[in-house]
């Protein structure tokens, strides 16, 4: 690396092959992507140079590193919905019932399974409406902004005033979902399986851990790539100050 990115988000965005290394070290590159590389390394007990050495020696995917440079916001949105939203819905269609079944069978010997079950249901209740709000409100508006920018037109002012408002709400909800998964990881001792774990027990922990990895990537693409670009394009395209029409404290609910 000729230059070291200042923040973890910049690191993950510029060098996507760094993401597996960040995951392994437990460095949050999505919800807390604005922390500096030095801060993140200090919290995980490694030096920035050690982190960069690990990233430099990490294998690169055969398909190449997708940095999203040159790809439109509509292409990014299509990818998010067809890949990450689809995966999340598929995972959540089985996880709550599976958590209940594992708790019923193994809960007497593993009290933490009751709390894990509750958290899995919470995650479902958080993420399903979250994705709907993105797909039905925020993403269509971002597409409208991009189309207006391409034509040299000013986009219509939405009921939520500016993209910053729903984006702020989506990022808060990202943090909440990330915190729920972190709590599950802590309760499960990093998804450690007891000797007597049955196939359903193993499937539950494996599926939650896989969802966690995918959600980190999902949030990274939105928080660190799509959302900043949407805000920039909207502000560069809009001629009428939104503050003249809306209170900037309004937000999409």
PDB file of C-alpha atoms in Angstrom, residues 3-244:
ATOM      1  CA  UNK A   3      -0.688   5.282   1.329  1.00  0.00           C
ATOM      2  CA  UNK A   4      -2.380   4.046   4.494  1.00  0.00           C
ATOM      3  CA  UNK A   5      -6.093   4.903   4.697  1.00  0.00           C
ATOM      4  CA  UNK A   6      -6.930   6.977   7.771  1.00  0.00           C
ATOM      5  CA  UNK A   7     -10.174   5.211   8.715  1.00  0.00           C
ATOM      6  CA  UNK A   8     -11.203   1.578   8.808  1.00  0.00           C
ATOM      7  CA  UNK A   9     -14.010   2.336   6.329  1.00  0.00           C
ATOM      8  CA  UNK A  10     -11.497   3.768   3.857  1.00  0.00           C
ATOM      9  CA  UNK A  11      -9.327   0.684   4.335  1.00  0.00           C
ATOM     10  CA  UNK A  12     -12.200  -1.730   3.638  1.00  0.00           C
ATOM     11  CA  UNK A  13     -13.472   0.342   0.695  1.00  0.00           C
ATOM     12  CA  UNK A  14     -10.093   0.851  -0.989  1.00  0.00           C
ATOM     13  CA  UNK A  15      -8.772  -2.647  -0.307  1.00  0.00           C
ATOM     14  CA  UNK A  16     -11.728  -5.080  -0.161  1.00  0.00           C
ATOM     15  CA  UNK A  17      -9.371  -8.023   0.350  1.00  0.00           C
ATOM     16  CA  UNK A  18      -8.693  -6.538   3.802  1.00  0.00           C
ATOM     17  CA  UNK A  19     -12.222  -7.405   4.947  1.00  0.00           C
ATOM     18  CA  UNK A  20     -11.554 -11.067   5.913  1.00  0.00           C
ATOM     19  CA  UNK A  21      -8.568  -9.872   7.963  1.00  0.00           C
ATOM     20  CA  UNK A  22     -10.689  -7.247   9.709  1.00  0.00           C
ATOM     21  CA  UNK A  23     -13.361  -9.878  10.408  1.00  0.00           C
ATOM     22  CA  UNK A  24     -10.798 -12.263  11.885  1.00  0.00           C
ATOM     23  CA  UNK A  25      -9.413  -9.556  14.168  1.00  0.00           C
ATOM     24  CA  UNK A  26     -12.896  -8.428  15.199  1.00  0.00           C
ATOM     25  CA  UNK A  27     -12.412  -4.911  13.817  1.00  0.00           C
ATOM     26  CA  UNK A  28     -15.737  -3.235  13.020  1.00  0.00           C
ATOM     27  CA  UNK A  29     -15.422  -1.789   9.504  1.00  0.00           C
ATOM     28  CA  UNK A  30     -19.142  -1.192   8.929  1.00  0.00           C
ATOM     29  CA  UNK A  31     -21.048   0.450  11.799  1.00  0.00           C
ATOM     30  CA  UNK A  32     -17.874   1.889  13.335  1.00  0.00           C
ATOM     31  CA  UNK A  33     -16.020   2.376  10.072  1.00  0.00           C
ATOM     32  CA  UNK A  34     -15.165   6.004  10.873  1.00  0.00           C
ATOM     33  CA  UNK A  35     -12.761   5.007  13.650  1.00  0.00           C
ATOM     34  CA  UNK A  36      -9.148   5.522  12.652  1.00  0.00           C
ATOM     35  CA  UNK A  37      -6.963   2.564  11.773  1.00  0.00           C
ATOM     36  CA  UNK A  38      -4.782   3.397  14.782  1.00  0.00           C
ATOM     37  CA  UNK A  39      -7.775   3.433  17.147  1.00  0.00           C
ATOM     38  CA  UNK A  40      -9.084   0.116  15.816  1.00  0.00           C
ATOM     39  CA  UNK A  41      -5.682  -1.542  16.072  1.00  0.00           C
ATOM     40  CA  UNK A  42      -5.161  -0.285  19.611  1.00  0.00           C
ATOM     41  CA  UNK A  43      -8.482  -1.809  20.690  1.00  0.00           C
ATOM     42  CA  UNK A  44      -7.569  -5.201  19.204  1.00  0.00           C
ATOM     43  CA  UNK A  45      -3.979  -5.313  20.449  1.00  0.00           C
ATOM     44  CA  UNK A  46      -2.184  -5.065  17.104  1.00  0.00           C
ATOM     45  CA  UNK A  47      -0.126  -2.300  15.536  1.00  0.00           C
ATOM     46  CA  UNK A  48      -1.120  -0.646  12.243  1.00  0.00           C
ATOM     47  CA  UNK A  49       2.002  -2.129  10.631  1.00  0.00           C
ATOM     48  CA  UNK A  50       1.056  -5.621  11.800  1.00  0.00           C
ATOM     49  CA  UNK A  51      -2.432  -5.126  10.377  1.00  0.00           C
ATOM     50  CA  UNK A  52      -1.047  -3.945   7.037  1.00  0.00           C
ATOM     51  CA  UNK A  53       1.325  -6.914   6.917  1.00  0.00           C
ATOM     52  CA  UNK A  54      -1.605  -9.296   7.467  1.00  0.00           C
ATOM     53  CA  UNK A  55      -3.595  -7.579   4.726  1.00  0.00           C
ATOM     54  CA  UNK A  56      -0.659  -7.593   2.307  1.00  0.00           C
ATOM     55  CA  UNK A  57      -0.214 -11.344   2.766  1.00  0.00           C
ATOM     56  CA  UNK A  58      -3.946 -12.123   2.612  1.00  0.00           C
ATOM     57  CA  UNK A  59      -5.093 -14.012  -0.508  1.00  0.00           C
ATOM     58  CA  UNK A  60      -7.064 -12.011  -3.017  1.00  0.00           C
ATOM     59  CA  UNK A  61     -10.326 -13.458  -4.370  1.00  0.00           C
ATOM     60  CA  UNK A  62     -10.002 -15.005  -7.835  1.00  0.00           C
ATOM     61  CA  UNK A  63     -12.869 -12.847  -9.064  1.00  0.00           C
ATOM     62  CA  UNK A  64     -11.005  -9.658  -8.144  1.00  0.00           C
ATOM     63  CA  UNK A  65     -11.732  -6.960  -5.597  1.00  0.00           C
ATOM     64  CA  UNK A  66     -14.996  -5.113  -6.061  1.00  0.00           C
ATOM     65  CA  UNK A  67     -14.466  -1.499  -5.016  1.00  0.00           C
ATOM     66  CA  UNK A  68     -17.627  -0.175  -6.759  1.00  0.00           C
ATOM     67  CA  UNK A  69     -15.609   2.495  -8.535  1.00  0.00           C
ATOM     68  CA  UNK A  70     -17.399   3.509 -11.711  1.00  0.00           C
ATOM     69  CA  UNK A  71     -20.578   1.606 -10.856  1.00  0.00           C
ATOM     70  CA  UNK A  72     -23.796   3.563 -10.604  1.00  0.00           C
ATOM     71  CA  UNK A  73     -25.798   3.868  -7.410  1.00  0.00           C
ATOM     72  CA  UNK A  74     -28.632   1.964  -9.070  1.00  0.00           C
ATOM     73  CA  UNK A  75     -26.238  -0.933  -9.723  1.00  0.00           C
ATOM     74  CA  UNK A  76     -25.128  -0.896  -6.095  1.00  0.00           C
ATOM     75  CA  UNK A  77     -28.757  -0.884  -4.945  1.00  0.00           C
ATOM     76  CA  UNK A  78     -29.627  -3.781  -7.240  1.00  0.00           C
ATOM     77  CA  UNK A  79     -26.707  -5.727  -5.777  1.00  0.00           C
ATOM     78  CA  UNK A  80     -27.724  -4.955  -2.189  1.00  0.00           C
ATOM     79  CA  UNK A  81     -31.327  -6.033  -2.728  1.00  0.00           C
ATOM     80  CA  UNK A  82     -30.659  -9.111  -4.849  1.00  0.00           C
ATOM     81  CA  UNK A  83     -27.707 -10.334  -2.797  1.00  0.00           C
ATOM     82  CA  UNK A  84     -27.736  -9.089   0.792  1.00  0.00           C
ATOM     83  CA  UNK A  85     -31.455  -8.454   1.301  1.00  0.00           C
ATOM     84  CA  UNK A  86     -32.315 -11.761  -0.328  1.00  0.00           C
ATOM     85  CA  UNK A  87     -29.801 -13.626   1.833  1.00  0.00           C
ATOM     86  CA  UNK A  88     -30.989 -11.901   5.024  1.00  0.00           C
ATOM     87  CA  UNK A  89     -34.623 -12.749   4.355  1.00  0.00           C
ATOM     88  CA  UNK A  90     -33.744 -16.377   3.594  1.00  0.00           C
ATOM     89  CA  UNK A  91     -31.751 -16.664   6.836  1.00  0.00           C
ATOM     90  CA  UNK A  92     -34.415 -15.010   8.950  1.00  0.00           C
ATOM     91  CA  UNK A  93     -37.114 -17.253   7.494  1.00  0.00           C
ATOM     92  CA  UNK A  94     -35.628 -20.193   9.429  1.00  0.00           C
ATOM     93  CA  UNK A  95     -33.596 -18.778  12.329  1.00  0.00           C
ATOM     94  CA  UNK A  96     -36.369 -17.807  14.805  1.00  0.00           C
ATOM     95  CA  UNK A  97     -38.096 -21.193  14.711  1.00  0.00           C
ATOM     96  CA  UNK A  98     -34.726 -22.945  14.787  1.00  0.00           C
ATOM     97  CA  UNK A  99     -33.652 -20.942  17.860  1.00  0.00           C
ATOM     98  CA  UNK A 100     -36.872 -21.935  19.598  1.00  0.00           C
ATOM     99  CA  UNK A 101     -36.394 -25.614  18.806  1.00  0.00           C
ATOM    100  CA  UNK A 102     -32.772 -25.627  20.019  1.00  0.00           C
ATOM    101  CA  UNK A 103     -33.790 -23.852  23.238  1.00  0.00           C
ATOM    102  CA  UNK A 104     -36.583 -26.392  23.837  1.00  0.00           C
ATOM    103  CA  UNK A 105     -34.186 -29.328  23.486  1.00  0.00           C
ATOM    104  CA  UNK A 106     -31.007 -27.935  25.077  1.00  0.00           C
ATOM    105  CA  UNK A 107     -32.187 -24.986  27.192  1.00  0.00           C
ATOM    106  CA  UNK A 108     -32.214 -26.917  30.476  1.00  0.00           C
ATOM    107  CA  UNK A 109     -28.446 -27.367  30.279  1.00  0.00           C
ATOM    108  CA  UNK A 110     -27.653 -24.107  28.463  1.00  0.00           C
ATOM    109  CA  UNK A 111     -29.574 -21.194  29.943  1.00  0.00           C
ATOM    110  CA  UNK A 112     -28.005 -18.753  27.471  1.00  0.00           C
ATOM    111  CA  UNK A 113     -30.123 -20.288  24.695  1.00  0.00           C
ATOM    112  CA  UNK A 114     -33.218 -18.536  26.050  1.00  0.00           C
ATOM    113  CA  UNK A 115     -31.546 -15.144  25.677  1.00  0.00           C
ATOM    114  CA  UNK A 116     -30.163 -16.095  22.258  1.00  0.00           C
ATOM    115  CA  UNK A 117     -33.659 -17.082  21.134  1.00  0.00           C
ATOM    116  CA  UNK A 118     -35.025 -13.706  22.265  1.00  0.00           C
ATOM    117  CA  UNK A 119     -32.248 -11.884  20.421  1.00  0.00           C
ATOM    118  CA  UNK A 120     -32.834 -13.843  17.205  1.00  0.00           C
ATOM    119  CA  UNK A 121     -36.501 -12.817  17.269  1.00  0.00           C
ATOM    120  CA  UNK A 122     -35.429  -9.232  17.953  1.00  0.00           C
ATOM    121  CA  UNK A 123     -33.076  -9.340  14.983  1.00  0.00           C
ATOM    122  CA  UNK A 124     -35.923 -10.543  12.775  1.00  0.00           C
ATOM    123  CA  UNK A 125     -38.187  -7.744  14.038  1.00  0.00           C
ATOM    124  CA  UNK A 126     -35.436  -5.172  13.388  1.00  0.00           C
ATOM    125  CA  UNK A 127     -34.196  -6.218   9.963  1.00  0.00           C
ATOM    126  CA  UNK A 128     -37.377  -7.131   8.070  1.00  0.00           C
ATOM    127  CA  UNK A 129     -39.005  -3.657   8.367  1.00  0.00           C
ATOM    128  CA  UNK A 130     -35.589  -2.026   7.975  1.00  0.00           C
ATOM    129  CA  UNK A 131     -35.087  -3.610   4.560  1.00  0.00           C
ATOM    130  CA  UNK A 132     -38.623  -2.680   3.514  1.00  0.00           C
ATOM    131  CA  UNK A 133     -37.993   0.977   4.375  1.00  0.00           C
ATOM    132  CA  UNK A 134     -34.853   0.934   2.284  1.00  0.00           C
ATOM    133  CA  UNK A 135     -36.521  -0.773  -0.670  1.00  0.00           C
ATOM    134  CA  UNK A 136     -39.751   1.243  -0.612  1.00  0.00           C
ATOM    135  CA  UNK A 137     -38.546   4.693   0.471  1.00  0.00           C
ATOM    136  CA  UNK A 138     -34.813   5.381   0.493  1.00  0.00           C
ATOM    137  CA  UNK A 139     -33.547   3.373  -2.475  1.00  0.00           C
ATOM    138  CA  UNK A 140     -36.203   4.645  -4.934  1.00  0.00           C
ATOM    139  CA  UNK A 141     -35.344   8.202  -3.919  1.00  0.00           C
ATOM    140  CA  UNK A 142     -31.617   7.586  -4.428  1.00  0.00           C
ATOM    141  CA  UNK A 143     -32.394   6.253  -7.912  1.00  0.00           C
ATOM    142  CA  UNK A 144     -34.464   9.380  -8.597  1.00  0.00           C
ATOM    143  CA  UNK A 145     -31.589  11.608  -7.478  1.00  0.00           C
ATOM    144  CA  UNK A 146     -29.156   9.750  -9.721  1.00  0.00           C
ATOM    145  CA  UNK A 147     -31.487   9.997 -12.730  1.00  0.00           C
ATOM    146  CA  UNK A 148     -32.019  13.725 -12.145  1.00  0.00           C
ATOM    147  CA  UNK A 149     -28.273  14.287 -11.852  1.00  0.00           C
ATOM    148  CA  UNK A 150     -27.629  12.472 -15.130  1.00  0.00           C
ATOM    149  CA  UNK A 151     -30.171  14.694 -16.894  1.00  0.00           C
ATOM    150  CA  UNK A 152     -28.974  17.899 -15.233  1.00  0.00           C
ATOM    151  CA  UNK A 153     -32.310  18.286 -13.449  1.00  0.00           C
ATOM    152  CA  UNK A 154     -33.135  19.049  -9.845  1.00  0.00           C
ATOM    153  CA  UNK A 155     -34.687  16.071  -8.008  1.00  0.00           C
ATOM    154  CA  UNK A 156     -38.079  16.516  -6.335  1.00  0.00           C
ATOM    155  CA  UNK A 157     -38.024  17.288  -2.632  1.00  0.00           C
ATOM    156  CA  UNK A 158     -39.226  14.136  -0.831  1.00  0.00           C
ATOM    157  CA  UNK A 159     -41.523  14.084   2.209  1.00  0.00           C
ATOM    158  CA  UNK A 160     -38.489  13.414   4.431  1.00  0.00           C
ATOM    159  CA  UNK A 161     -36.723  16.555   3.221  1.00  0.00           C
ATOM    160  CA  UNK A 162     -33.282  15.269   2.344  1.00  0.00           C
ATOM    161  CA  UNK A 163     -31.559  11.888   1.975  1.00  0.00           C
ATOM    162  CA  UNK A 164     -29.581  12.658   5.126  1.00  0.00           C
ATOM    163  CA  UNK A 165     -32.669  12.053   7.281  1.00  0.00           C
ATOM    164  CA  UNK A 166     -33.588   8.460   6.327  1.00  0.00           C
ATOM    165  CA  UNK A 167     -29.884   7.641   5.949  1.00  0.00           C
ATOM    166  CA  UNK A 168     -29.313   8.745   9.541  1.00  0.00           C
ATOM    167  CA  UNK A 169     -32.162   6.481  10.654  1.00  0.00           C
ATOM    168  CA  UNK A 170     -30.914   3.521   8.596  1.00  0.00           C
ATOM    169  CA  UNK A 171     -27.429   3.869  10.080  1.00  0.00           C
ATOM    170  CA  UNK A 172     -28.839   3.895  13.608  1.00  0.00           C
ATOM    171  CA  UNK A 173     -30.775   0.740  12.797  1.00  0.00           C
ATOM    172  CA  UNK A 174     -27.602  -0.818  11.393  1.00  0.00           C
ATOM    173  CA  UNK A 175     -25.921  -0.157  14.732  1.00  0.00           C
ATOM    174  CA  UNK A 176     -28.826  -1.747  16.593  1.00  0.00           C
ATOM    175  CA  UNK A 177     -28.707  -4.907  14.464  1.00  0.00           C
ATOM    176  CA  UNK A 178     -24.932  -5.098  14.828  1.00  0.00           C
ATOM    177  CA  UNK A 179     -25.238  -4.764  18.608  1.00  0.00           C
ATOM    178  CA  UNK A 180     -27.818  -7.573  18.702  1.00  0.00           C
ATOM    179  CA  UNK A 181     -25.494  -9.901  16.805  1.00  0.00           C
ATOM    180  CA  UNK A 182     -22.581  -8.916  19.015  1.00  0.00           C
ATOM    181  CA  UNK A 183     -24.662  -9.811  22.066  1.00  0.00           C
ATOM    182  CA  UNK A 184     -25.448 -13.220  20.569  1.00  0.00           C
ATOM    183  CA  UNK A 185     -21.750 -13.767  19.875  1.00  0.00           C
ATOM    184  CA  UNK A 186     -20.899 -12.893  23.474  1.00  0.00           C
ATOM    185  CA  UNK A 187     -23.581 -15.183  24.953  1.00  0.00           C
ATOM    186  CA  UNK A 188     -22.503 -18.050  22.725  1.00  0.00           C
ATOM    187  CA  UNK A 189     -18.810 -17.546  23.537  1.00  0.00           C
ATOM    188  CA  UNK A 190     -18.042 -16.845  19.890  1.00  0.00           C
ATOM    189  CA  UNK A 191     -20.410 -19.593  18.714  1.00  0.00           C
ATOM    190  CA  UNK A 192     -18.649 -22.314  20.687  1.00  0.00           C
ATOM    191  CA  UNK A 193     -20.542 -25.611  20.491  1.00  0.00           C
ATOM    192  CA  UNK A 194     -20.971 -27.958  23.451  1.00  0.00           C
ATOM    193  CA  UNK A 195     -19.981 -31.591  23.038  1.00  0.00           C
ATOM    194  CA  UNK A 196     -23.616 -32.711  23.004  1.00  0.00           C
ATOM    195  CA  UNK A 197     -24.680 -30.204  20.321  1.00  0.00           C
ATOM    196  CA  UNK A 198     -27.088 -31.789  17.848  1.00  0.00           C
ATOM    197  CA  UNK A 199     -27.313 -31.013  14.139  1.00  0.00           C
ATOM    198  CA  UNK A 200     -29.906 -28.279  14.733  1.00  0.00           C
ATOM    199  CA  UNK A 201     -27.714 -26.665  17.386  1.00  0.00           C
ATOM    200  CA  UNK A 202     -24.767 -26.634  14.966  1.00  0.00           C
ATOM    201  CA  UNK A 203     -26.953 -25.287  12.179  1.00  0.00           C
ATOM    202  CA  UNK A 204     -28.283 -22.485  14.391  1.00  0.00           C
ATOM    203  CA  UNK A 205     -24.859 -21.207  15.392  1.00  0.00           C
ATOM    204  CA  UNK A 206     -23.445 -21.676  11.897  1.00  0.00           C
ATOM    205  CA  UNK A 207     -26.326 -19.770  10.294  1.00  0.00           C
ATOM    206  CA  UNK A 208     -26.151 -16.899  12.809  1.00  0.00           C
ATOM    207  CA  UNK A 209     -22.399 -16.534  12.306  1.00  0.00           C
ATOM    208  CA  UNK A 210     -22.842 -16.588   8.510  1.00  0.00           C
ATOM    209  CA  UNK A 211     -25.579 -13.948   8.772  1.00  0.00           C
ATOM    210  CA  UNK A 212     -23.277 -11.808  10.909  1.00  0.00           C
ATOM    211  CA  UNK A 213     -20.509 -11.947   8.276  1.00  0.00           C
ATOM    212  CA  UNK A 214     -22.918 -11.104   5.489  1.00  0.00           C
ATOM    213  CA  UNK A 215     -24.507  -8.274   7.467  1.00  0.00           C
ATOM    214  CA  UNK A 216     -21.097  -6.709   8.056  1.00  0.00           C
ATOM    215  CA  UNK A 217     -20.522  -6.627   4.282  1.00  0.00           C
ATOM    216  CA  UNK A 218     -24.106  -5.469   3.708  1.00  0.00           C
ATOM    217  CA  UNK A 219     -23.757  -2.537   6.112  1.00  0.00           C
ATOM    218  CA  UNK A 220     -20.291  -1.692   4.769  1.00  0.00           C
ATOM    219  CA  UNK A 221     -21.589  -1.275   1.216  1.00  0.00           C
ATOM    220  CA  UNK A 222     -24.431   0.938   2.424  1.00  0.00           C
ATOM    221  CA  UNK A 223     -22.737   3.013   5.143  1.00  0.00           C
ATOM    222  CA  UNK A 224     -19.351   3.491   3.501  1.00  0.00           C
ATOM    223  CA  UNK A 225     -20.137   3.493  -0.225  1.00  0.00           C
ATOM    224  CA  UNK A 226     -23.786   4.044  -1.190  1.00  0.00           C
ATOM    225  CA  UNK A 227     -24.937   6.503   1.474  1.00  0.00           C
ATOM    226  CA  UNK A 228     -22.033   8.983   1.243  1.00  0.00           C
ATOM    227  CA  UNK A 229     -22.342   9.000  -2.541  1.00  0.00           C
ATOM    228  CA  UNK A 230     -26.110   9.562  -2.371  1.00  0.00           C
ATOM    229  CA  UNK A 231     -25.680  12.535  -0.039  1.00  0.00           C
ATOM    230  CA  UNK A 232     -22.977  14.044  -2.252  1.00  0.00           C
ATOM    231  CA  UNK A 233     -24.957  13.654  -5.483  1.00  0.00           C
ATOM    232  CA  UNK A 234     -28.125  15.047  -3.914  1.00  0.00           C
ATOM    233  CA  UNK A 235     -26.320  18.099  -2.553  1.00  0.00           C
ATOM    234  CA  UNK A 236     -24.556  18.729  -5.860  1.00  0.00           C
ATOM    235  CA  UNK A 237     -27.814  18.370  -7.809  1.00  0.00           C
ATOM    236  CA  UNK A 238     -30.209  20.319  -5.634  1.00  0.00           C
ATOM    237  CA  UNK A 239     -30.604  24.030  -6.285  1.00  0.00           C
ATOM    238  CA  UNK A 240     -33.407  24.802  -3.830  1.00  0.00           C
ATOM    239  CA  UNK A 241     -32.217  24.742  -0.193  1.00  0.00           C
ATOM    240  CA  UNK A 242     -34.160  22.023   1.615  1.00  0.00           C
ATOM    241  CA  UNK A 243     -34.118  24.140   4.778  1.00  0.00           C
ATOM    242  CA  UNK A 244     -36.403  26.614   3.007  1.00  0.00           C
TER     243      UNK A 244
END
